[in-house]
C-alpha angles and dihedrals in degrees: 000000000000140000127244121201127208126210093217148351095273094059091042093054092044089062104031105018095095091050091051091048092054088074104021091163091064099032101034096111095058092038093050095046092048092048090053091048091056088064098034114019094190099040092125101038145330097272121088114262119246125226127184139168130199111219133188128177093353095306131102111244099179144346134215136190139178136191101199130258088028132081127290112256119211135190121190120205104164145332133063109324093212093054093043091049090050091056093048095045091051092053094043092048090056090055104040137028089208141009128195094230149300129263130189141066106015097230095051094038091051092048091048092050093048093049092045089051092052094045097045099029092231128135119251132191136182108251101180138008113201134189129208122218123201126201108221099172140004119234118228106246120187111244119237120253115255141075139257120262136164114271116249135200091265089061092064 
């Protein structure tokens, strides 16, 4: 298992973009941020953004990115989450003495936070658990009777 670094969002997306797009519901945050950074590299702060992938056996197991001073974002595709987190924590620890947090797939984010806590000796806590909902189909709903008209003062 090894890490691969990218100089910018364009190179990052050229390699991992298709994998992120395969499950845009789960990986939309990293995908969206990276797409914006292609157009505007310092959209989220003056420091250069950081992009990294963890690879094993020729396949990408996970990716991470950060737009300092913000959190590290992670996306986990395959492989052991503990081992992947270890790779990412080692790289991140070489770059920053502290980070404000990690966001992404719960399993990988939790492993990352736990390993960061052990390495740096700092307390961590879960601040927010989020869920993602995906719309797979739209139900046919009968429309109400009526017609469109311009709103008037009496409608307020």
